[in-house]
Structures are given as C-alpha cells and as structure tokens.
Tab-separated table of C-alpha atoms in Angstrom:
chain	number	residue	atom	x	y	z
A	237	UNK	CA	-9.025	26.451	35.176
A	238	UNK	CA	-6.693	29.167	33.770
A	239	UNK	CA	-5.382	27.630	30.135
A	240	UNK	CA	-2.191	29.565	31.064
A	241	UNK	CA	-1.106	27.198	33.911
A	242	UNK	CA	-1.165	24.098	31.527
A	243	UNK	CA	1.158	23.046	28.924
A	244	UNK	CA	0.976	25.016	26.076
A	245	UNK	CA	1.472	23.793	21.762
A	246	UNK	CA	3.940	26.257	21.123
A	247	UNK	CA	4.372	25.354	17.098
A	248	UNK	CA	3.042	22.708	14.406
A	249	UNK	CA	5.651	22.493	11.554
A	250	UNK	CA	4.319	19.645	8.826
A	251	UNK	CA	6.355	18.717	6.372
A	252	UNK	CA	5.817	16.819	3.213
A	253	UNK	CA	8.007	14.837	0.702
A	254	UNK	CA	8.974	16.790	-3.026
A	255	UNK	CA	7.621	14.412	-4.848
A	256	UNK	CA	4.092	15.420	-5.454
A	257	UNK	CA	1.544	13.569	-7.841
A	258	UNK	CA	-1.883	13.273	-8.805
A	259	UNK	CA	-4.081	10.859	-7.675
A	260	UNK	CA	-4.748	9.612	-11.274
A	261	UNK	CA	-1.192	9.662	-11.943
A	262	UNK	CA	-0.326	7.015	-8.869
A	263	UNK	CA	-3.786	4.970	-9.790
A	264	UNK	CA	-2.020	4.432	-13.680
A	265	UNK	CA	1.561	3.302	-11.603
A	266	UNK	CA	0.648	1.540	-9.231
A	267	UNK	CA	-2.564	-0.426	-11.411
A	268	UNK	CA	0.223	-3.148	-12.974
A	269	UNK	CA	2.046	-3.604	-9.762
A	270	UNK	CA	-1.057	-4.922	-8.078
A	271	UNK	CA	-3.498	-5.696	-10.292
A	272	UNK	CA	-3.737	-8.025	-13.899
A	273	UNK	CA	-5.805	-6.417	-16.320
A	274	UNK	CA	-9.843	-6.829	-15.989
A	275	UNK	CA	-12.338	-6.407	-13.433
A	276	UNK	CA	-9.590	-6.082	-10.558
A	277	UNK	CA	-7.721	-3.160	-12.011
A	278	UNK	CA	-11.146	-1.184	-13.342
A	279	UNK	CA	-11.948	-1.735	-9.206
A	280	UNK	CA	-8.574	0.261	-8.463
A	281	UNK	CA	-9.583	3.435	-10.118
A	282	UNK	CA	-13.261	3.735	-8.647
A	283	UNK	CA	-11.669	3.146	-5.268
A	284	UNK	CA	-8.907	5.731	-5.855
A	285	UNK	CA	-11.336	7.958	-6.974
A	286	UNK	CA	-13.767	7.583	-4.412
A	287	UNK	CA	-11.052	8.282	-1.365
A	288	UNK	CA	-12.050	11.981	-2.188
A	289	UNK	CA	-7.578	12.373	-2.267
A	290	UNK	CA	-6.873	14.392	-4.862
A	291	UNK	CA	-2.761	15.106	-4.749
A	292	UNK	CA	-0.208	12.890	-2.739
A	293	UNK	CA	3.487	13.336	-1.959
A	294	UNK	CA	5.507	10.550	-1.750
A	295	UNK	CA	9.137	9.445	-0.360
A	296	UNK	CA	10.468	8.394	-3.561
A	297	UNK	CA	9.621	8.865	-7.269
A	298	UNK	CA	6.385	7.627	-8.567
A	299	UNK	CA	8.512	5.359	-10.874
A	300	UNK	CA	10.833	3.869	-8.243
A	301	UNK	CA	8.153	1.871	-6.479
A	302	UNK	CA	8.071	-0.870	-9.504
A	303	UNK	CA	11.573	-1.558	-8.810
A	304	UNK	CA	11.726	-1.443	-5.481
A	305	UNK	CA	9.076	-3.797	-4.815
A	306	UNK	CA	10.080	-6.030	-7.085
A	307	UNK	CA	13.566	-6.522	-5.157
A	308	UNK	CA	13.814	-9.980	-2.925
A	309	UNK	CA	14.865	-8.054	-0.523
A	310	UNK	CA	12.130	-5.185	-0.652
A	311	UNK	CA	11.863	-4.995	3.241
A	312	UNK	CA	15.159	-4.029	3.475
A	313	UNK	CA	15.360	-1.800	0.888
A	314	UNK	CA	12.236	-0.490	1.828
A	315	UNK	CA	13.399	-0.237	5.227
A	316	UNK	CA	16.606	1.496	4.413
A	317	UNK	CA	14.640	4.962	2.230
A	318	UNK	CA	12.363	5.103	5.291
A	319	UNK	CA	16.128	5.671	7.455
A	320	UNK	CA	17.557	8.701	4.693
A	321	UNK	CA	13.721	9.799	4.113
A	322	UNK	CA	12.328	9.822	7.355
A	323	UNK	CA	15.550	11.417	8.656
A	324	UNK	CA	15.461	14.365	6.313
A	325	UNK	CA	12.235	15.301	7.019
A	326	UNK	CA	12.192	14.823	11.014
A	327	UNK	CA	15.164	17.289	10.980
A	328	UNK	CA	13.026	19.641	8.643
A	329	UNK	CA	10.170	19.708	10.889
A	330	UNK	CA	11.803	19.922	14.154
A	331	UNK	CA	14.030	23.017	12.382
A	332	UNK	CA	10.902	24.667	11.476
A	333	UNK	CA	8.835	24.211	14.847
A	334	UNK	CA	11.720	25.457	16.996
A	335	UNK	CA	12.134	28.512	14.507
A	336	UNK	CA	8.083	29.035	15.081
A	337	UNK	CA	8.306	28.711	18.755
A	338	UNK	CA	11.281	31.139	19.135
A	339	UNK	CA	13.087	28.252	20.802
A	340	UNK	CA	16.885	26.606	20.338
A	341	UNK	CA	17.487	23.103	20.260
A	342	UNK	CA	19.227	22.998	23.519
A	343	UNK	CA	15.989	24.059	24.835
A	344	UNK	CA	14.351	20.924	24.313
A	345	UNK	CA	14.357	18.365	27.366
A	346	UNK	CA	12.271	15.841	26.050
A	347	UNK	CA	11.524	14.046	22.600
A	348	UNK	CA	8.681	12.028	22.002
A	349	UNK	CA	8.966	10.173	18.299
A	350	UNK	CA	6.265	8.092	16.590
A	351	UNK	CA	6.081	5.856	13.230
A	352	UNK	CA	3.962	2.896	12.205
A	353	UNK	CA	5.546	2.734	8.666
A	354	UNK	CA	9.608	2.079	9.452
A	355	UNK	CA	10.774	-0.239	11.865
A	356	UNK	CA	14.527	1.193	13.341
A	357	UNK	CA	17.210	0.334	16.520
A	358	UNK	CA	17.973	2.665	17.473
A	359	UNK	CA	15.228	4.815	16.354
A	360	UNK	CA	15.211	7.954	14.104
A	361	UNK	CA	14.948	10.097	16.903
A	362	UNK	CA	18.324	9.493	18.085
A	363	UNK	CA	19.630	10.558	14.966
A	364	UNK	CA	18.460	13.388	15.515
A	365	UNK	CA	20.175	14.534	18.193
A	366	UNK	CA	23.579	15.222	15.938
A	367	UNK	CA	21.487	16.388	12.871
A	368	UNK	CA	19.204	19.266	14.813
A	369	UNK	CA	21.500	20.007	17.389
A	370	UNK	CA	19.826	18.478	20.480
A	371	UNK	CA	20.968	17.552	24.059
A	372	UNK	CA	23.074	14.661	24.768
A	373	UNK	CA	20.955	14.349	27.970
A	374	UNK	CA	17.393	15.227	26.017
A	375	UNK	CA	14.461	12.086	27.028
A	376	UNK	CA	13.689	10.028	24.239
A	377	UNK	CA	10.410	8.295	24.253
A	378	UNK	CA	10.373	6.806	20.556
A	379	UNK	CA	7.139	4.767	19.875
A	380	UNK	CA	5.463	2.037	17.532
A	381	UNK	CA	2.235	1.100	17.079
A	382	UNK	CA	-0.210	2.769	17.724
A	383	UNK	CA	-0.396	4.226	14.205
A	384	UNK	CA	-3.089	6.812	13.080
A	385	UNK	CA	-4.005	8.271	16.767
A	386	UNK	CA	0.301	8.647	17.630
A	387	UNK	CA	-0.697	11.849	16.942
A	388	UNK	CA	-2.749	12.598	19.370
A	389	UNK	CA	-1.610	10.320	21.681
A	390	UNK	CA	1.944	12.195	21.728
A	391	UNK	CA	0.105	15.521	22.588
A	392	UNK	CA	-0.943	13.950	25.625
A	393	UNK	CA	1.846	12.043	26.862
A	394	UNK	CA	3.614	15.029	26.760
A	395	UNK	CA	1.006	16.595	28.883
A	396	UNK	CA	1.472	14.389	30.708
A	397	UNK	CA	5.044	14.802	31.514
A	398	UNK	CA	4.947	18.725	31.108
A	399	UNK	CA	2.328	18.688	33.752
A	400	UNK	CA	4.786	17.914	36.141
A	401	UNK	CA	7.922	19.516	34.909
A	402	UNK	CA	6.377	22.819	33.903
A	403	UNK	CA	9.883	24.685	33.211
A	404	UNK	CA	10.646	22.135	30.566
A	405	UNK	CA	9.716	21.880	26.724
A	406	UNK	CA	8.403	18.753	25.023
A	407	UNK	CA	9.347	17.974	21.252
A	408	UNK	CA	6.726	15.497	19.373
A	409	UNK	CA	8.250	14.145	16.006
A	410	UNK	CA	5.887	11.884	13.931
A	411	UNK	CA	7.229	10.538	10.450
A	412	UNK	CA	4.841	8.410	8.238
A	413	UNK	CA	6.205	6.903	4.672
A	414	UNK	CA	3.065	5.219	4.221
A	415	UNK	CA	4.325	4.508	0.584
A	416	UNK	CA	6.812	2.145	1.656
A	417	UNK	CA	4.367	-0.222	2.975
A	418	UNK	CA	3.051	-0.952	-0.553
A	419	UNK	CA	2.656	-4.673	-0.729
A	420	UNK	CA	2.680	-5.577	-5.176
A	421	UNK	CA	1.420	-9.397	-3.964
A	422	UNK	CA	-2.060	-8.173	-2.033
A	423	UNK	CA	-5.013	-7.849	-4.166
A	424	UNK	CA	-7.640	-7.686	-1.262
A	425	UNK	CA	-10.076	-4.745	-1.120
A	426	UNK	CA	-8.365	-3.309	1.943
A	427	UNK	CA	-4.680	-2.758	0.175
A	428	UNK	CA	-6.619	-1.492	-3.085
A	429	UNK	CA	-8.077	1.201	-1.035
A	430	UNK	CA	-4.911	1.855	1.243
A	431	UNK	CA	-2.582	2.088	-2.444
A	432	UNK	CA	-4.949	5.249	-3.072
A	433	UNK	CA	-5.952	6.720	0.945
A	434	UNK	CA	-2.464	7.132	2.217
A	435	UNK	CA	0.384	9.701	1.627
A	436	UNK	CA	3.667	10.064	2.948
A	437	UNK	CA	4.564	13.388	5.199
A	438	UNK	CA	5.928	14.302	8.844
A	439	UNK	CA	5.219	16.624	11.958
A	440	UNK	CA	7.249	18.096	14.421
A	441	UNK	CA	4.839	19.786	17.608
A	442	UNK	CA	6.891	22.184	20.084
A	443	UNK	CA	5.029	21.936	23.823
A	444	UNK	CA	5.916	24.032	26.609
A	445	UNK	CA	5.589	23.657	29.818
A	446	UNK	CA	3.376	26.046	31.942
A	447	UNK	CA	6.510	27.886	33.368
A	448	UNK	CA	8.431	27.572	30.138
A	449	UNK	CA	5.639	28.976	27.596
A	450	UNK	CA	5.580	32.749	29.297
A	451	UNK	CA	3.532	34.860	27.259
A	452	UNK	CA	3.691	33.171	23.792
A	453	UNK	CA	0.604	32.665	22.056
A	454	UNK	CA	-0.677	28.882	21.116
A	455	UNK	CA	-3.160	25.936	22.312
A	456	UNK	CA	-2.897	24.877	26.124
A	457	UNK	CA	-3.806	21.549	26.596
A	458	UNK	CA	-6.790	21.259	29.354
A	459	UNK	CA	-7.778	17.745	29.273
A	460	UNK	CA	-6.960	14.593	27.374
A	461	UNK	CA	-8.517	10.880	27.523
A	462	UNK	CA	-7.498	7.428	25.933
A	463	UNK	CA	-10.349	4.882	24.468
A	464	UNK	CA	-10.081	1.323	23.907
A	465	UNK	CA	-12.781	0.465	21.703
A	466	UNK	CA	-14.483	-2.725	22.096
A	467	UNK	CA	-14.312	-6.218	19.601
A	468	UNK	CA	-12.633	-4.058	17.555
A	469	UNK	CA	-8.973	-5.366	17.486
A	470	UNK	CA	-9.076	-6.761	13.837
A	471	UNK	CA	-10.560	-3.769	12.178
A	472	UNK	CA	-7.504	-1.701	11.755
A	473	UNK	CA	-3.643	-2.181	12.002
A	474	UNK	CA	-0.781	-3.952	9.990
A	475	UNK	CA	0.058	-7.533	10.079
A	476	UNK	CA	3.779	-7.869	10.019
A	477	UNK	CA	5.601	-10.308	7.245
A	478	UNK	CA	8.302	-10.861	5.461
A	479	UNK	CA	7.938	-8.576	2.563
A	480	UNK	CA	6.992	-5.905	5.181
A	481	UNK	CA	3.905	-4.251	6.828
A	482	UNK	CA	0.317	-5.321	5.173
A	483	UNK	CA	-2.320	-3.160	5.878
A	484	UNK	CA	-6.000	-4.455	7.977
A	485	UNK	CA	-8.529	-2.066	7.390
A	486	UNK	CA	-11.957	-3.102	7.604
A	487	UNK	CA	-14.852	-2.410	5.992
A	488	UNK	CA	-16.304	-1.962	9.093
A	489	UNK	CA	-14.344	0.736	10.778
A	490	UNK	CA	-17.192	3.388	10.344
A	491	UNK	CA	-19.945	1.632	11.778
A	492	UNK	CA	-17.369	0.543	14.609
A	493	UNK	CA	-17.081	4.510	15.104
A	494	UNK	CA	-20.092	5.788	14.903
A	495	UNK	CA	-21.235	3.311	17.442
A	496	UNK	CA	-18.601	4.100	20.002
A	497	UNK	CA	-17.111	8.065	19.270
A	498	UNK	CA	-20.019	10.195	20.121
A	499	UNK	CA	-20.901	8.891	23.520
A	500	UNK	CA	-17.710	8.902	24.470
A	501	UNK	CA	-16.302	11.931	23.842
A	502	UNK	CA	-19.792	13.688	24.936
A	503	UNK	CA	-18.715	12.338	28.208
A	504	UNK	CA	-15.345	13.139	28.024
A	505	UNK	CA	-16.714	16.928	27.583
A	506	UNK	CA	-19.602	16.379	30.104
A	507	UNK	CA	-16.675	15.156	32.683
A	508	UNK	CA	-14.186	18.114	31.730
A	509	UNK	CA	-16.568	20.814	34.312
A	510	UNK	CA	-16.101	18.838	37.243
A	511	UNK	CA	-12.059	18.544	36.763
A	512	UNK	CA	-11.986	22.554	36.193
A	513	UNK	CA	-12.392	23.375	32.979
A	514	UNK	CA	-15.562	25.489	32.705
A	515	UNK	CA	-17.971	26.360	30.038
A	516	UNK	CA	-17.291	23.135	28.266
A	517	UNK	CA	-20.514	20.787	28.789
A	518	UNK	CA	-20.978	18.976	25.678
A	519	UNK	CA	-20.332	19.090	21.772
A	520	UNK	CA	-21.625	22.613	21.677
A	521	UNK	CA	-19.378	24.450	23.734
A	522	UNK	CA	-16.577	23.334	21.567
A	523	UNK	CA	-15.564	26.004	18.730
A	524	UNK	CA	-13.056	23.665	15.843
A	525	UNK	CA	-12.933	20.172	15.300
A	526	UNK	CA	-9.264	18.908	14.464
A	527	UNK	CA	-10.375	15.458	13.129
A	528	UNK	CA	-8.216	12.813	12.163
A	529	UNK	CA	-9.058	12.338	8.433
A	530	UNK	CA	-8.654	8.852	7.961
A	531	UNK	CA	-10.815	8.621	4.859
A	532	UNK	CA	-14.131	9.719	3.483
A	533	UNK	CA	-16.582	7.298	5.427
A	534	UNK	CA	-14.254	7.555	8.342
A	535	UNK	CA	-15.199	11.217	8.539
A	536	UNK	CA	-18.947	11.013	7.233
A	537	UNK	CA	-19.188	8.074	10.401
A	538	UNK	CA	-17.551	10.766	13.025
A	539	UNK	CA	-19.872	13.924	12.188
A	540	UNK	CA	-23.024	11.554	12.066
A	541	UNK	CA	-22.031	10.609	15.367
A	542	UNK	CA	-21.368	13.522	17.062
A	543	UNK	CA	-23.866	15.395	15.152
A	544	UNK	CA	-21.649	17.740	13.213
A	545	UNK	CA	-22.390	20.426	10.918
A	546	UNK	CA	-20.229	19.818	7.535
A	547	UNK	CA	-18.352	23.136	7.891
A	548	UNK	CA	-16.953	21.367	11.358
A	549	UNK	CA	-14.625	18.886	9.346
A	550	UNK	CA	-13.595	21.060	6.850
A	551	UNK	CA	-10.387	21.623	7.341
A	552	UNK	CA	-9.691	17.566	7.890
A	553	UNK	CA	-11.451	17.096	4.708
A	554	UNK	CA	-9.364	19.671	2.829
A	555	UNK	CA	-5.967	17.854	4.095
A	556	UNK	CA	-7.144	14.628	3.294
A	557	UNK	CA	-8.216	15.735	-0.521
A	558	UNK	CA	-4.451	17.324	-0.443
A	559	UNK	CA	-2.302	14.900	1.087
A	560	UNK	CA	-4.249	12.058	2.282
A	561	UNK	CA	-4.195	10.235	5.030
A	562	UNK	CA	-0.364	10.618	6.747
A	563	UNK	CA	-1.446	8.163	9.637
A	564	UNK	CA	-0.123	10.123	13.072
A	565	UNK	CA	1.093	12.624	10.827
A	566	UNK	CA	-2.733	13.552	9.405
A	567	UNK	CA	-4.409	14.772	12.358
A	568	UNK	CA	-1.227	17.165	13.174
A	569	UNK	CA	-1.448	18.466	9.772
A	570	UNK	CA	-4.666	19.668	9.939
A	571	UNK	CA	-3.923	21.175	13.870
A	572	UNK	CA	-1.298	23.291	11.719
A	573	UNK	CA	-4.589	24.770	9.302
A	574	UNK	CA	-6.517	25.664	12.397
A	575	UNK	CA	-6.451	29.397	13.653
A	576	UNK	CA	-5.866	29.830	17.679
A	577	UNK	CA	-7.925	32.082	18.057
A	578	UNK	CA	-7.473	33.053	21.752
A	579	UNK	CA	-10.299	31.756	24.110
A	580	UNK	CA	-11.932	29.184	21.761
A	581	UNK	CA	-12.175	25.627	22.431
A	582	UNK	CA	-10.885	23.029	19.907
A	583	UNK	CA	-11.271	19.310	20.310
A	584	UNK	CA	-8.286	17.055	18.435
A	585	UNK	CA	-9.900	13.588	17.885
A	586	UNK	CA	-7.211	10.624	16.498
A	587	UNK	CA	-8.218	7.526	15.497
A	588	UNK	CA	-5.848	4.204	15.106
A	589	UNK	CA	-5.576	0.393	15.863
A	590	UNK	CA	-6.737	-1.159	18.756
A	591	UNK	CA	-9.420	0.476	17.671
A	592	UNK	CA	-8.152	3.512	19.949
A	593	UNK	CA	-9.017	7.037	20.080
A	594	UNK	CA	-7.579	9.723	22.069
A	595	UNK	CA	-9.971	13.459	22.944
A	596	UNK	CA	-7.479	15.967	23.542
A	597	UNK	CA	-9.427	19.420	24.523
A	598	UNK	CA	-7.127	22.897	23.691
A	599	UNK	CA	-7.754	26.457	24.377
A	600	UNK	CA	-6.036	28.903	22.401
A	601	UNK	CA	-4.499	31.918	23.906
C-alpha cells in the first residue's frame, strides 16, 4: 500500500487553558471541598501524588471551583463556563491547525467534534462556524460519549469518510473541561483519584484527503480497528445526575487491559499484511507508540501487555506528568510530541468507556 493514497494528518494543534497549577497546589483546594479532616483527606494527597501528574491547567481559577460547586444550580453554571471555555479554545485550536496545515477555513468540508465533559444543543461545533470562519454547508458530526478513546475514534471516522471523498479535508475538534465535572458530595476512591488524574485542554487535528494532501508532509492513516471489550461496561464512564457528570473508574481497569489489549492489537497488526500494508507483522515492526495516558497503572498495564520497552511510552508519560489526563484530548496531545519521521510506523492506541479501544496504524511521510 502506498501511505500517499490514504488520508493524510495534516496538523495537531493542542491547546490548553491559562490557568496553570501545581499538583500540590489543587490537592490543598480541592482537600476541603471533598474531604473532612482525618484519614479521608491524608488519602487525597497520596493519591494525588501517586497519579505521577505533576502540573494541570484548568478552565477556571483554582479558587473559583469552591464557589461554583457550592451553587444549587452548579450544573448549570457548570454547564454554562464549559459553553465560553470550551468555545475559546476550539476556535484556538482549529486557528492553529489550519495555520499548520497551510489550509483556510473554507477549505474544510467536514467537522467532526467530541466532548464527554459539557453537554450542549446545538453543540460547540456549530459555533464555530461564525467564530473560525467555516462553511455554511461544512458536515458536522458532533459526538458524546465515548470519552477517553474520541480521540482516536475521530481519526478514524474521518478515515473513514476521507477514504471516499479523497479531494476533501476533515477537521477533528475535541474539547475536555474535565474540571467541571468535579462533584464536592463524592468521597469514593474513584472521584479522589479523578480530582488529581484529570486536566482540562483541547485538540484540533487537520486530515486530508488523499487527493487534497498533495505533497505536504504528515501521518497517513493505513488501517484503523474498533474493540468492544468484554464484562467491562461498569469499569469506566460517568453516571449522569443532577449535580452533573460523576466519574466510574474502577480499580480494575488495568487488569481489564492487560487481559484484552495485547492480543488484540497483535492481531490487528498481524491482519494489517493481508489488507496491503506491508512490513507490519506484529508489535515489532511498529517504530512510536502514541498511547493514551490515562494514568500511571493504565500505562504500566498497556506496556506489560504488549511487551513494551519503557522508552516506548515516554512521550504519553511525559504529557500525563504535564497535563494529565485530557480524556479524548490526551492521546492527541501526545500525537502532537511525536516526530513524523517519514517511513516509520506509529501505532495511536485510545482507551475509553465501554471499555473500548480503537488501533489506528500511521505512516509518516
């Protein structure tokens, strides 16, 4: 298969809030919103501290989140920063990627948008359209749900659809405010460590279709499969409430990973040779590993099971001790550390509810 007749990753523009603190900082402010005093709190800080996060960025001030989750209306509220927030930094993103990709807005036919942390009709995406300069006739596909692998999910779907209109270009926009979600009333294990894992930033991913790309340089998309894993549905997600979006995250999630992730995407790789793309085979003909890095044991579970060498996750590692864990934002984020260097192969591997993954193979050139 010649990388140059598929859909090509033109630009990765992530963007991240101003307001950037560290992670001792957050553990002191956000200790007496959920936590009394005693064993509970002291349980906080080791968990904090053992996410490996060292910095986050967040949508608002650290001081504005005792206020606004105090309000009886804190969905709402909550609801309405994500709106001016999220907005500000989709239009920075998408400004950014076109600029990298040499591109105009007009140029964009279709726009795929993704969040699991703001709930909007009509979506941020249409906003978008007056603030960046887009299309009245551009394809909207905004999405919900499928959280921490949107990411890589979007990559593909636009594959998908670039596959078959190769003179178009594809726009994916993913905008995570994971700080909104804060719930003040949940003590459980699973918020504790979410209050001090997750971060708040965006992505913006420019993808061009085979006849649109020409000669500019970036990551062609080869091959791409979606995973399902099974008795797994309760291990990761948000439970929707009144006072917003409380976080499920199991203490399980690793083991469910490194149970299912290595066979699979061996055979994803094993299958790519048949479909075309040669020189592939298994774990070893890939060159960088754009992991999702949805937490410490999260990445320690995926390099056990598909026998990794440490200097393989580094870069997902690096982002997560930066920034955290930005849901479909995190795995993008780390894409836009990784050099394309032309002819290697890079696997992107996102994680979310369900539990899904999605194995999207590139090939710079």
């Amino acid at each position: 298969m010649d990388p140059r007749t598929r859909p090509r990753v033109l630009a990765v523009e992530p963007v991240l809030p101003t307001h950037r603190h560290d992670q001792d900082e957050i553990a002191a402010a956000l200790a007496p919103l959920l936590t009394d005093p005693g064993p509970r709190r002291d349980l906080l800080h080791r968990l904090h501290t053992a996410t490996g996060v060292r910095t986050r960025h967040l949508a608002l001030p650290l001081g504005r989140y005792a206020e606004l989750t105090a309000r009886p209306d804190a969905f709402d509220a909550a609801s309405a920063v994500f709106a001016q927030v999220g907005l500000d930094l989709a239009e920075r993103a998408v400004k950014g990627a076109l600029a990298g990709a040499g591109l105009a807005p007009e140029d964009v036919d279709v726009l795929l948008f993704t969040t699991v942390t703001g709930v909007a009709a009509p979506s941020l995406d249409a906003q978008l359209l007056e603030r960046v300069g887009l299309r009245r006739d551009v394809v909207r596909w905004p999405g919900f749900g499928l959280g921490c692998v949107a990411g890589a999910a979007g990559l593909s779907r636009l594959e998908d659809h670039l596959a078959g209109h190769p003179g178009q270009v594809g726009l994916l926009v993913s905008v995570e405010l994971c700080s909104l979600t804060l719930q003040p009333s949940d003590t459980s294990v699973a918020n504790l460590v979410a209050s001090g894992l997750f971060g708040d930033g965006a992505t913006a991913v420019v993808v061009a279709g085979a006849g649109r790309a020409g000669d500019r340089p970036g990551w062609a998309v080869l091959e791409h499969t979606s995973r399902l894993l099974p008795d797994s549905a309760d291990a990761l997600g948000f439970q929707v409430g009144s006072r917003g979006l409380r976080i499920v995250l199991s203490a399980g999630l690793p083991q469910i990973l490194h149970r299912h992730v290595g066979a699979d995407v061996r055979a994803f790789l094993a299958g790519c040779a048949p479909g075309g793309v040669e020189g592939v085979g298994g774990v070893e003909g890939v060159d960088r590993w754009v992991v999702h890095p949805g937490g410490p044991k999260v990445l320690d579970a995926l390099a056990q099971t598909l026998d990794l060498p440490a200097a393989a996750l580094a870069t997902s590692r690096q982002v997560m001790t930066e920034v955290g864990n930005l849901s479909s934002s995190a795995v993008l984020h780390v894409l836009a550390r990784t050099p394309a260097v032309p002819g290697e192969r890079t696997v992107l591997l996102g994680v979310g509810p369900g539990v899904s993954t999605e194995t999207v193979l590139l090939e710079a050139v």
